[in-house]
Short mmCIF file of N, CA and C and ligand atoms in Angstrom, two decimals:
data_model
loop_
_atom_site.label_atom_id
_atom_site.label_comp_id
_atom_site.label_asym_id
_atom_site.label_seq_id
_atom_site.Cartn_x
_atom_site.Cartn_y
_atom_site.Cartn_z
N UNK A 1 0.84 -1.20 0.00
CA UNK A 1 0.00 0.00 0.00
C UNK A 1 0.88 1.26 0.00
N UNK A 2 0.46 2.26 -0.75
CA UNK A 2 1.24 3.50 -0.80
C UNK A 2 1.16 4.23 0.54
N UNK A 3 2.29 4.73 0.99
CA UNK A 3 2.34 5.50 2.24
C UNK A 3 2.49 6.97 1.89
N UNK A 4 2.15 7.82 2.87
CA UNK A 4 2.08 9.26 2.62
C UNK A 4 3.38 9.85 2.06
N UNK A 5 4.51 9.42 2.57
CA UNK A 5 5.77 10.05 2.18
C UNK A 5 6.66 9.12 1.35
N UNK A 6 6.03 8.23 0.60
CA UNK A 6 6.80 7.31 -0.25
C UNK A 6 7.66 8.04 -1.27
N UNK A 7 7.20 9.22 -1.72
CA UNK A 7 8.02 9.99 -2.68
C UNK A 7 9.34 10.42 -2.04
N UNK A 8 9.30 10.78 -0.76
CA UNK A 8 10.53 11.17 -0.07
C UNK A 8 11.39 9.93 0.23
N UNK A 9 10.73 8.86 0.62
CA UNK A 9 11.46 7.62 0.93
C UNK A 9 12.26 7.15 -0.29
N UNK A 10 11.67 7.33 -1.47
CA UNK A 10 12.34 6.89 -2.70
C UNK A 10 13.60 7.71 -2.98
N UNK A 11 13.71 8.88 -2.36
CA UNK A 11 14.89 9.74 -2.58
C UNK A 11 16.00 9.46 -1.57
N UNK A 12 15.74 8.59 -0.59
CA UNK A 12 16.75 8.26 0.42
C UNK A 12 17.44 6.97 0.00
N UNK A 13 18.75 7.04 -0.07
CA UNK A 13 19.53 5.90 -0.57
C UNK A 13 20.03 5.07 0.61
N UNK A 14 20.07 3.76 0.43
CA UNK A 14 20.60 2.89 1.48
C UNK A 14 21.96 2.36 1.04
N UNK A 15 22.95 2.58 1.92
CA UNK A 15 24.31 2.09 1.65
C UNK A 15 24.59 0.99 2.67
N UNK A 16 24.68 -0.26 2.22
CA UNK A 16 24.93 -1.34 3.19
C UNK A 16 26.35 -1.29 3.75
N UNK A 17 26.47 -1.71 5.00
CA UNK A 17 27.77 -1.88 5.66
C UNK A 17 28.57 -0.59 5.77
N UNK A 18 27.88 0.52 5.99
CA UNK A 18 28.55 1.80 6.27
C UNK A 18 27.98 2.36 7.56
N UNK A 19 28.78 2.88 8.47
CA UNK A 19 30.26 2.93 8.45
C UNK A 19 30.92 1.63 8.88
N UNK A 20 30.11 0.63 9.23
CA UNK A 20 30.71 -0.67 9.57
C UNK A 20 29.76 -1.79 9.18
N UNK A 21 30.29 -3.00 9.14
CA UNK A 21 29.52 -4.16 8.69
C UNK A 21 28.22 -4.28 9.47
N UNK A 22 27.14 -4.55 8.76
CA UNK A 22 25.85 -4.79 9.40
C UNK A 22 24.95 -3.57 9.49
N UNK A 23 25.51 -2.37 9.31
CA UNK A 23 24.69 -1.15 9.35
C UNK A 23 24.16 -0.84 7.95
N UNK A 24 22.86 -0.59 7.88
CA UNK A 24 22.24 -0.11 6.64
C UNK A 24 22.18 1.41 6.77
N UNK A 25 23.10 2.10 6.13
CA UNK A 25 23.16 3.55 6.29
C UNK A 25 22.10 4.21 5.41
N UNK A 26 21.21 4.97 6.02
CA UNK A 26 20.14 5.66 5.30
C UNK A 26 20.67 7.04 4.93
N UNK A 27 20.99 7.19 3.66
CA UNK A 27 21.75 8.34 3.17
C UNK A 27 20.82 9.42 2.63
N UNK A 28 20.77 10.55 3.34
CA UNK A 28 19.88 11.65 2.92
C UNK A 28 20.51 12.58 1.89
N UNK A 29 21.78 12.35 1.51
CA UNK A 29 22.40 13.26 0.53
C UNK A 29 21.62 13.25 -0.78
N UNK A 30 21.03 12.12 -1.11
CA UNK A 30 20.25 12.03 -2.35
C UNK A 30 18.92 12.80 -2.24
N UNK A 31 18.36 12.84 -1.06
CA UNK A 31 17.17 13.68 -0.82
C UNK A 31 17.54 15.16 -0.92
N UNK A 32 18.69 15.52 -0.33
CA UNK A 32 19.12 16.92 -0.35
C UNK A 32 19.39 17.42 -1.77
N UNK A 33 19.82 16.52 -2.64
CA UNK A 33 20.13 16.89 -4.03
C UNK A 33 18.88 17.18 -4.85
N UNK A 34 17.75 16.75 -4.36
CA UNK A 34 16.50 16.87 -5.12
C UNK A 34 15.73 18.10 -4.64
N UNK A 35 15.60 19.10 -5.51
CA UNK A 35 15.01 20.38 -5.10
C UNK A 35 13.60 20.20 -4.52
N UNK A 36 12.79 19.42 -5.21
CA UNK A 36 11.41 19.23 -4.76
C UNK A 36 11.38 18.41 -3.47
N UNK A 37 12.20 17.37 -3.42
CA UNK A 37 12.24 16.51 -2.24
C UNK A 37 12.68 17.26 -1.00
N UNK A 38 13.70 18.07 -1.14
CA UNK A 38 14.20 18.84 0.00
C UNK A 38 13.13 19.81 0.50
N UNK A 39 12.51 20.54 -0.44
CA UNK A 39 11.49 21.50 -0.05
C UNK A 39 10.30 20.80 0.61
N UNK A 40 9.91 19.65 0.05
CA UNK A 40 8.78 18.91 0.61
C UNK A 40 9.09 18.33 1.98
N UNK A 41 10.30 17.87 2.17
CA UNK A 41 10.68 17.34 3.49
C UNK A 41 10.52 18.43 4.55
N UNK A 42 11.03 19.62 4.25
CA UNK A 42 10.93 20.74 5.20
C UNK A 42 9.46 21.12 5.41
N UNK A 43 8.72 21.17 4.32
CA UNK A 43 7.31 21.57 4.40
C UNK A 43 6.50 20.57 5.25
N UNK A 44 6.75 19.29 5.04
CA UNK A 44 5.99 18.27 5.79
C UNK A 44 6.42 18.21 7.24
N UNK A 45 7.69 18.44 7.53
CA UNK A 45 8.11 18.53 8.93
C UNK A 45 7.41 19.73 9.58
N UNK A 46 7.38 20.86 8.87
CA UNK A 46 6.76 22.07 9.42
C UNK A 46 5.27 21.86 9.65
N UNK A 47 4.64 21.12 8.76
CA UNK A 47 3.19 20.91 8.84
C UNK A 47 2.76 20.15 10.07
N UNK A 48 3.68 19.43 10.69
CA UNK A 48 3.34 18.63 11.87
C UNK A 48 3.56 19.37 13.18
N UNK A 49 4.11 20.58 13.09
CA UNK A 49 4.45 21.31 14.32
C UNK A 49 3.23 22.02 14.88
N UNK A 50 3.05 21.91 16.20
CA UNK A 50 1.93 22.55 16.88
C UNK A 50 2.41 23.79 17.65
N UNK A 51 1.64 24.84 17.58
CA UNK A 51 1.86 26.01 18.43
C UNK A 51 3.13 26.76 18.10
N UNK A 52 3.34 27.88 18.78
CA UNK A 52 4.51 28.71 18.48
C UNK A 52 5.82 28.08 18.97
N UNK A 53 6.86 28.24 18.16
CA UNK A 53 8.19 27.73 18.47
C UNK A 53 9.16 28.91 18.44
N UNK A 54 10.02 29.02 19.43
CA UNK A 54 11.03 30.08 19.44
C UNK A 54 12.30 29.65 18.73
N UNK A 55 12.70 28.39 18.93
CA UNK A 55 13.97 27.90 18.37
C UNK A 55 13.82 26.49 17.84
N UNK A 56 14.41 26.24 16.67
CA UNK A 56 14.50 24.88 16.16
C UNK A 56 15.92 24.40 16.43
N UNK A 57 16.05 23.34 17.21
CA UNK A 57 17.36 22.82 17.61
C UNK A 57 17.74 21.67 16.70
N UNK A 58 18.83 21.82 15.96
CA UNK A 58 19.33 20.77 15.07
C UNK A 58 20.51 20.07 15.70
N UNK A 59 20.54 18.75 15.53
CA UNK A 59 21.64 17.94 16.09
C UNK A 59 22.72 17.76 15.02
N UNK A 60 23.97 18.03 15.40
CA UNK A 60 25.11 17.92 14.49
C UNK A 60 25.19 16.54 13.87
N UNK A 61 25.49 16.45 12.59
CA UNK A 61 25.60 17.54 11.64
C UNK A 61 24.39 17.56 10.71
N UNK A 62 23.83 16.40 10.41
CA UNK A 62 22.76 16.38 9.41
C UNK A 62 21.49 17.04 9.90
N UNK A 63 21.30 17.12 11.21
CA UNK A 63 20.13 17.83 11.74
C UNK A 63 20.14 19.30 11.38
N UNK A 64 21.36 19.88 11.23
CA UNK A 64 21.46 21.31 10.88
C UNK A 64 20.79 21.59 9.53
N UNK A 65 20.89 20.62 8.63
CA UNK A 65 20.42 20.82 7.26
C UNK A 65 18.90 21.00 7.20
N UNK A 66 18.22 20.46 8.20
CA UNK A 66 16.76 20.61 8.25
C UNK A 66 16.37 21.69 9.26
N UNK A 67 17.20 21.93 10.27
CA UNK A 67 16.82 22.87 11.32
C UNK A 67 16.69 24.30 10.80
N UNK A 68 17.67 24.77 10.03
CA UNK A 68 17.62 26.18 9.61
C UNK A 68 16.45 26.46 8.66
N UNK A 69 16.24 25.65 7.61
CA UNK A 69 15.07 25.95 6.76
C UNK A 69 13.74 25.80 7.51
N UNK A 70 13.69 24.83 8.43
CA UNK A 70 12.47 24.66 9.22
C UNK A 70 12.24 25.88 10.11
N UNK A 71 13.32 26.40 10.68
CA UNK A 71 13.21 27.60 11.53
C UNK A 71 12.69 28.78 10.72
N UNK A 72 13.22 28.96 9.52
CA UNK A 72 12.75 30.08 8.68
C UNK A 72 11.25 29.90 8.39
N UNK A 73 10.89 28.68 8.05
CA UNK A 73 9.49 28.38 7.73
C UNK A 73 8.56 28.64 8.92
N UNK A 74 9.07 28.39 10.16
CA UNK A 74 8.24 28.54 11.36
C UNK A 74 8.39 29.91 12.01
N UNK A 75 9.24 30.76 11.44
CA UNK A 75 9.47 32.06 12.06
C UNK A 75 10.22 31.96 13.37
N UNK A 76 11.12 30.99 13.45
CA UNK A 76 11.90 30.75 14.67
C UNK A 76 13.39 30.95 14.39
N UNK A 77 14.20 30.92 15.44
CA UNK A 77 15.65 30.91 15.28
C UNK A 77 16.16 29.48 15.26
N UNK A 78 17.46 29.34 15.04
CA UNK A 78 18.07 28.00 14.98
C UNK A 78 19.09 27.84 16.10
N UNK A 79 18.98 26.75 16.82
CA UNK A 79 19.91 26.43 17.91
C UNK A 79 20.77 25.25 17.48
N UNK A 80 22.09 25.39 17.56
CA UNK A 80 22.98 24.30 17.18
C UNK A 80 23.33 23.44 18.39
N UNK A 81 23.07 22.16 18.28
CA UNK A 81 23.50 21.19 19.30
C UNK A 81 24.73 20.49 18.71
N UNK A 82 25.89 20.78 19.31
CA UNK A 82 27.15 20.34 18.70
C UNK A 82 27.91 19.36 19.58
N UNK A 83 28.77 18.61 18.93
CA UNK A 83 29.68 17.72 19.65
C UNK A 83 30.59 18.57 20.53
N UNK A 84 31.07 17.98 21.61
CA UNK A 84 31.91 18.68 22.57
C UNK A 84 33.14 19.29 21.87
N UNK A 85 33.49 20.51 22.25
CA UNK A 85 34.70 21.14 21.73
C UNK A 85 34.52 21.94 20.46
N UNK A 86 33.33 22.04 19.94
CA UNK A 86 33.11 22.73 18.67
C UNK A 86 32.59 24.15 18.83
N UNK A 87 31.84 24.42 19.90
CA UNK A 87 31.25 25.74 20.06
C UNK A 87 32.26 26.69 20.72
N UNK A 88 32.36 27.93 20.24
CA UNK A 88 33.41 28.82 20.73
C UNK A 88 33.13 29.45 22.10
N UNK A 89 31.87 29.64 22.45
CA UNK A 89 31.54 30.30 23.71
C UNK A 89 31.42 29.30 24.86
N UNK A 90 31.02 29.84 26.03
CA UNK A 90 30.81 28.98 27.20
C UNK A 90 29.64 28.03 26.92
N UNK A 91 29.80 26.78 27.27
CA UNK A 91 28.77 25.78 26.93
C UNK A 91 28.24 25.06 28.17
N UNK A 92 27.09 24.43 28.00
CA UNK A 92 26.66 23.39 28.92
C UNK A 92 26.48 22.12 28.09
N UNK A 93 26.71 20.97 28.70
CA UNK A 93 26.70 19.74 27.93
C UNK A 93 25.96 18.62 28.63
N UNK A 94 25.79 17.56 27.89
CA UNK A 94 25.11 16.36 28.40
C UNK A 94 25.79 15.14 27.78
N UNK A 95 26.11 14.17 28.62
CA UNK A 95 26.74 12.93 28.14
C UNK A 95 25.67 11.90 27.80
N UNK A 96 25.99 11.04 26.86
CA UNK A 96 25.10 9.92 26.57
C UNK A 96 25.91 8.71 26.17
N UNK A 97 25.33 7.55 26.42
CA UNK A 97 26.05 6.29 26.22
C UNK A 97 26.02 5.89 24.75
N UNK A 98 27.13 5.38 24.27
CA UNK A 98 27.21 4.77 22.95
C UNK A 98 27.35 3.26 23.15
N UNK A 99 27.38 2.54 22.04
CA UNK A 99 27.57 1.09 22.15
C UNK A 99 28.87 0.78 22.90
N UNK A 100 29.91 1.53 22.52
CA UNK A 100 31.19 1.45 23.24
C UNK A 100 31.53 2.84 23.71
N UNK A 101 31.55 3.07 25.03
CA UNK A 101 31.94 4.37 25.56
C UNK A 101 30.80 5.36 25.62
N UNK A 102 31.14 6.66 25.54
CA UNK A 102 30.11 7.69 25.65
C UNK A 102 30.50 8.88 24.79
N UNK A 103 29.53 9.78 24.60
CA UNK A 103 29.75 10.98 23.82
C UNK A 103 29.11 12.13 24.57
N UNK A 104 29.37 13.36 24.10
CA UNK A 104 28.85 14.53 24.79
C UNK A 104 28.38 15.55 23.76
N UNK A 105 27.19 16.10 23.97
CA UNK A 105 26.69 17.18 23.13
C UNK A 105 26.61 18.45 23.96
N UNK A 106 26.72 19.58 23.28
CA UNK A 106 26.77 20.87 23.98
C UNK A 106 25.92 21.91 23.26
N UNK A 107 25.53 22.93 24.02
CA UNK A 107 24.94 24.14 23.45
C UNK A 107 25.60 25.34 24.14
N UNK A 108 25.50 26.49 23.54
CA UNK A 108 25.98 27.70 24.20
C UNK A 108 25.11 27.98 25.43
N UNK A 109 25.76 28.27 26.54
CA UNK A 109 25.05 28.46 27.81
C UNK A 109 24.09 29.65 27.75
N UNK A 110 24.40 30.62 26.89
CA UNK A 110 23.55 31.83 26.81
C UNK A 110 22.66 31.81 25.57
N UNK A 111 22.38 30.62 25.04
CA UNK A 111 21.67 30.53 23.76
C UNK A 111 20.22 31.02 23.84
N UNK A 112 19.60 30.86 24.97
CA UNK A 112 18.19 31.27 25.05
C UNK A 112 17.82 31.67 26.48
N UNK A 113 16.69 32.41 26.57
CA UNK A 113 16.15 32.80 27.86
C UNK A 113 15.34 31.63 28.43
N UNK A 114 15.22 31.54 29.76
CA UNK A 114 14.40 30.48 30.34
C UNK A 114 12.99 30.49 29.76
N UNK A 115 12.47 29.30 29.52
CA UNK A 115 11.10 29.20 28.99
C UNK A 115 11.00 29.21 27.49
N UNK A 116 12.12 29.36 26.79
CA UNK A 116 12.07 29.32 25.32
C UNK A 116 11.43 28.00 24.88
N UNK A 117 10.64 28.09 23.83
CA UNK A 117 9.96 26.89 23.31
C UNK A 117 10.77 26.33 22.14
N UNK A 118 11.30 25.13 22.35
CA UNK A 118 12.26 24.54 21.40
C UNK A 118 11.65 23.32 20.72
N UNK A 119 11.87 23.24 19.42
CA UNK A 119 11.54 22.05 18.63
C UNK A 119 12.84 21.35 18.27
N UNK A 120 12.93 20.05 18.51
CA UNK A 120 14.14 19.29 18.21
C UNK A 120 14.03 18.64 16.84
N UNK A 121 15.12 18.68 16.07
CA UNK A 121 15.13 18.11 14.71
C UNK A 121 16.41 17.33 14.45
N UNK A 122 16.28 16.17 13.81
CA UNK A 122 17.45 15.47 13.28
C UNK A 122 17.02 14.73 12.02
N UNK A 123 18.01 14.23 11.28
CA UNK A 123 17.66 13.51 10.05
C UNK A 123 17.04 12.17 10.38
N UNK A 124 17.50 11.53 11.46
CA UNK A 124 17.11 10.13 11.70
C UNK A 124 17.12 9.84 13.19
N UNK A 125 16.16 9.04 13.65
CA UNK A 125 16.20 8.55 15.02
C UNK A 125 16.32 7.02 14.99
N UNK A 126 17.32 6.54 15.70
CA UNK A 126 17.59 5.09 15.75
C UNK A 126 17.31 4.61 17.17
N UNK A 127 18.33 4.52 18.02
CA UNK A 127 18.10 4.12 19.41
C UNK A 127 17.52 5.26 20.25
N UNK A 128 17.66 6.48 19.73
CA UNK A 128 17.17 7.66 20.47
C UNK A 128 18.17 8.20 21.48
N UNK A 129 19.33 7.58 21.58
CA UNK A 129 20.31 8.04 22.58
C UNK A 129 20.69 9.50 22.40
N UNK A 130 20.92 9.89 21.17
CA UNK A 130 21.32 11.27 20.89
C UNK A 130 20.17 12.23 21.17
N UNK A 131 18.99 11.91 20.66
CA UNK A 131 17.85 12.82 20.81
C UNK A 131 17.43 12.94 22.29
N UNK A 132 17.49 11.84 23.02
CA UNK A 132 17.10 11.90 24.44
C UNK A 132 18.09 12.77 25.23
N UNK A 133 19.37 12.66 24.89
CA UNK A 133 20.37 13.52 25.55
C UNK A 133 20.12 14.98 25.19
N UNK A 134 19.73 15.23 23.93
CA UNK A 134 19.43 16.60 23.52
C UNK A 134 18.25 17.16 24.31
N UNK A 135 17.24 16.35 24.53
CA UNK A 135 16.08 16.78 25.33
C UNK A 135 16.51 17.08 26.77
N UNK A 136 17.32 16.20 27.35
CA UNK A 136 17.80 16.46 28.72
C UNK A 136 18.58 17.76 28.79
N UNK A 137 19.41 17.99 27.78
CA UNK A 137 20.25 19.19 27.75
C UNK A 137 19.40 20.45 27.63
N UNK A 138 18.44 20.44 26.72
CA UNK A 138 17.59 21.63 26.50
C UNK A 138 16.79 21.92 27.76
N UNK A 139 16.28 20.86 28.40
CA UNK A 139 15.49 21.06 29.63
C UNK A 139 16.38 21.54 30.78
N UNK A 140 17.58 20.97 30.87
CA UNK A 140 18.52 21.38 31.92
C UNK A 140 18.86 22.86 31.78
N UNK A 141 18.90 23.33 30.53
CA UNK A 141 19.25 24.73 30.26
C UNK A 141 18.06 25.67 30.46
N UNK A 142 16.89 25.12 30.79
CA UNK A 142 15.75 25.96 31.17
C UNK A 142 14.72 26.19 30.10
N UNK A 143 14.85 25.53 28.95
CA UNK A 143 13.86 25.70 27.90
C UNK A 143 12.81 24.61 27.97
N UNK A 144 11.75 24.80 27.18
CA UNK A 144 10.69 23.80 27.07
C UNK A 144 10.85 23.07 25.76
N UNK A 145 10.84 21.74 25.79
CA UNK A 145 10.84 20.97 24.55
C UNK A 145 9.84 19.85 24.70
N UNK A 146 8.81 19.87 23.83
CA UNK A 146 7.81 18.80 23.89
C UNK A 146 7.46 18.25 22.51
N UNK A 147 8.25 18.67 21.48
CA UNK A 147 8.04 18.13 20.14
C UNK A 147 9.40 17.86 19.50
N UNK A 148 9.46 16.77 18.73
CA UNK A 148 10.67 16.46 17.97
C UNK A 148 10.25 15.89 16.62
N UNK A 149 10.99 16.28 15.58
CA UNK A 149 10.68 15.78 14.24
C UNK A 149 11.94 15.18 13.63
N UNK A 150 11.75 14.11 12.87
CA UNK A 150 12.85 13.41 12.20
C UNK A 150 12.37 13.05 10.80
N UNK A 151 13.26 13.12 9.84
CA UNK A 151 12.88 12.67 8.50
C UNK A 151 12.68 11.16 8.52
N UNK A 152 13.60 10.44 9.20
CA UNK A 152 13.60 8.98 9.15
C UNK A 152 13.48 8.39 10.55
N UNK A 153 12.66 7.35 10.67
CA UNK A 153 12.56 6.57 11.91
C UNK A 153 12.98 5.12 11.61
N UNK A 154 13.78 4.56 12.50
CA UNK A 154 14.06 3.12 12.48
C UNK A 154 13.32 2.53 13.68
N UNK A 155 12.02 2.23 13.53
CA UNK A 155 11.19 1.92 14.70
C UNK A 155 11.65 0.70 15.49
N UNK A 156 12.29 -0.24 14.81
CA UNK A 156 12.72 -1.45 15.53
C UNK A 156 13.78 -1.14 16.58
N UNK A 157 14.45 0.00 16.47
CA UNK A 157 15.46 0.36 17.47
C UNK A 157 14.85 1.10 18.66
N UNK A 158 13.58 1.49 18.56
CA UNK A 158 12.84 1.95 19.74
C UNK A 158 13.07 3.39 20.17
N UNK A 159 13.84 4.15 19.41
CA UNK A 159 14.16 5.51 19.85
C UNK A 159 12.96 6.44 19.92
N UNK A 160 12.08 6.36 18.94
CA UNK A 160 10.92 7.26 18.93
C UNK A 160 10.02 6.97 20.14
N UNK A 161 9.83 5.69 20.44
CA UNK A 161 9.00 5.35 21.61
C UNK A 161 9.66 5.79 22.91
N UNK A 162 10.98 5.65 22.98
CA UNK A 162 11.69 6.09 24.19
C UNK A 162 11.54 7.60 24.38
N UNK A 163 11.62 8.31 23.27
CA UNK A 163 11.47 9.77 23.34
C UNK A 163 10.04 10.14 23.76
N UNK A 164 9.06 9.38 23.29
CA UNK A 164 7.67 9.62 23.71
C UNK A 164 7.53 9.41 25.21
N UNK A 165 8.25 8.43 25.74
CA UNK A 165 8.17 8.18 27.19
C UNK A 165 8.81 9.32 27.99
N UNK A 166 9.60 10.16 27.30
CA UNK A 166 10.15 11.37 27.94
C UNK A 166 9.19 12.56 27.81
N UNK A 167 7.99 12.31 27.30
CA UNK A 167 7.01 13.38 27.17
C UNK A 167 7.13 14.18 25.89
N UNK A 168 7.74 13.60 24.88
CA UNK A 168 7.93 14.30 23.61
C UNK A 168 6.94 13.77 22.57
N UNK A 169 6.31 14.69 21.87
CA UNK A 169 5.45 14.35 20.74
C UNK A 169 6.38 14.17 19.53
N UNK A 170 6.50 12.94 19.03
CA UNK A 170 7.47 12.63 17.98
C UNK A 170 6.77 12.47 16.64
N UNK A 171 7.26 13.18 15.63
CA UNK A 171 6.76 13.05 14.27
C UNK A 171 7.91 12.61 13.37
N UNK A 172 7.69 11.59 12.56
CA UNK A 172 8.69 11.14 11.59
C UNK A 172 8.01 11.01 10.23
N UNK A 173 8.76 11.21 9.16
CA UNK A 173 8.15 11.19 7.83
C UNK A 173 8.19 9.81 7.20
N UNK A 174 9.32 9.11 7.30
CA UNK A 174 9.42 7.80 6.67
C UNK A 174 10.05 6.81 7.64
N UNK A 175 9.69 5.55 7.49
CA UNK A 175 10.28 4.51 8.34
C UNK A 175 10.99 3.48 7.47
N UNK A 176 12.05 2.91 8.04
CA UNK A 176 12.74 1.80 7.41
C UNK A 176 12.79 0.64 8.40
N UNK A 177 12.55 -0.56 7.90
CA UNK A 177 12.64 -1.74 8.76
C UNK A 177 14.10 -2.05 9.05
N UNK A 178 14.33 -2.71 10.16
CA UNK A 178 15.67 -3.16 10.49
C UNK A 178 16.52 -2.08 11.12
N UNK A 179 17.82 -2.32 11.13
CA UNK A 179 18.74 -1.41 11.83
C UNK A 179 19.39 -0.43 10.88
P1 AMP B 1 20.60 7.25 17.80
O1 AMP B 1 21.24 8.11 18.86
O2 AMP B 1 20.90 5.79 17.95
O3 AMP B 1 19.12 7.53 17.68
O4 AMP B 1 21.29 7.64 16.42
C1 AMP B 1 20.88 8.77 15.75
C2 AMP B 1 22.02 9.49 15.05
O5 AMP B 1 22.89 8.57 14.37
C3 AMP B 1 21.47 10.42 14.00
O6 AMP B 1 22.15 11.66 14.11
C4 AMP B 1 21.72 9.73 12.69
O7 AMP B 1 22.17 10.66 11.75
C5 AMP B 1 22.76 8.66 12.97
N1 AMP B 1 22.36 7.30 12.52
C6 AMP B 1 22.10 6.22 13.29
N2 AMP B 1 21.78 5.13 12.58
C7 AMP B 1 21.84 5.51 11.28
C8 AMP B 1 21.59 4.84 10.03
N3 AMP B 1 21.23 3.54 9.95
N4 AMP B 1 21.72 5.55 8.88
C9 AMP B 1 22.08 6.88 8.94
N5 AMP B 1 22.32 7.55 10.06
C10 AMP B 1 22.21 6.90 11.24
#
């Protein structure tokens, strides 16, 4: 049966065994290359957003590609969530577990006033580890985040459901089976 965003799904390329054996890498560069597909992805992400948003927070690096156009579309600013050591000003950060070891994401400590309404965006949600850490970080910094949008969901990895259990309304455009 045809699904709502099958046209966008057809523009996403799968590269097997990247960056390591067993991973099916869902490559959005082919979606970005398509003028209509890119515009429609942003439009459909925007269409799912409820209420006023002050900032669209994109997760490094592919989340940035959707965050800024989405922010323009919503009349909001763009907040960069970056890997540790990349932002030039004073930061606050949040650690999250990886399969092996841990990682840290950061935002500028003075990025927003308390109570700012933030929408979280990334290209893809898998286990949800990154997005959940982003939600903890935004909340720790005093903003409100109750919506997150992703172009791609890998539902078998459970990230979207985990994010919902954190009180986030999650919208995704296309799903892929498996990992
Ligand atoms: P996770 O924290 O497990 O939800 O992983 C999400 C992050 O890893 C996103 O920023 C994605 O860009 C990237 N990612 C994870 N799995 C894949 C995959 N199969 N294909 C492309 N990107 C992925």
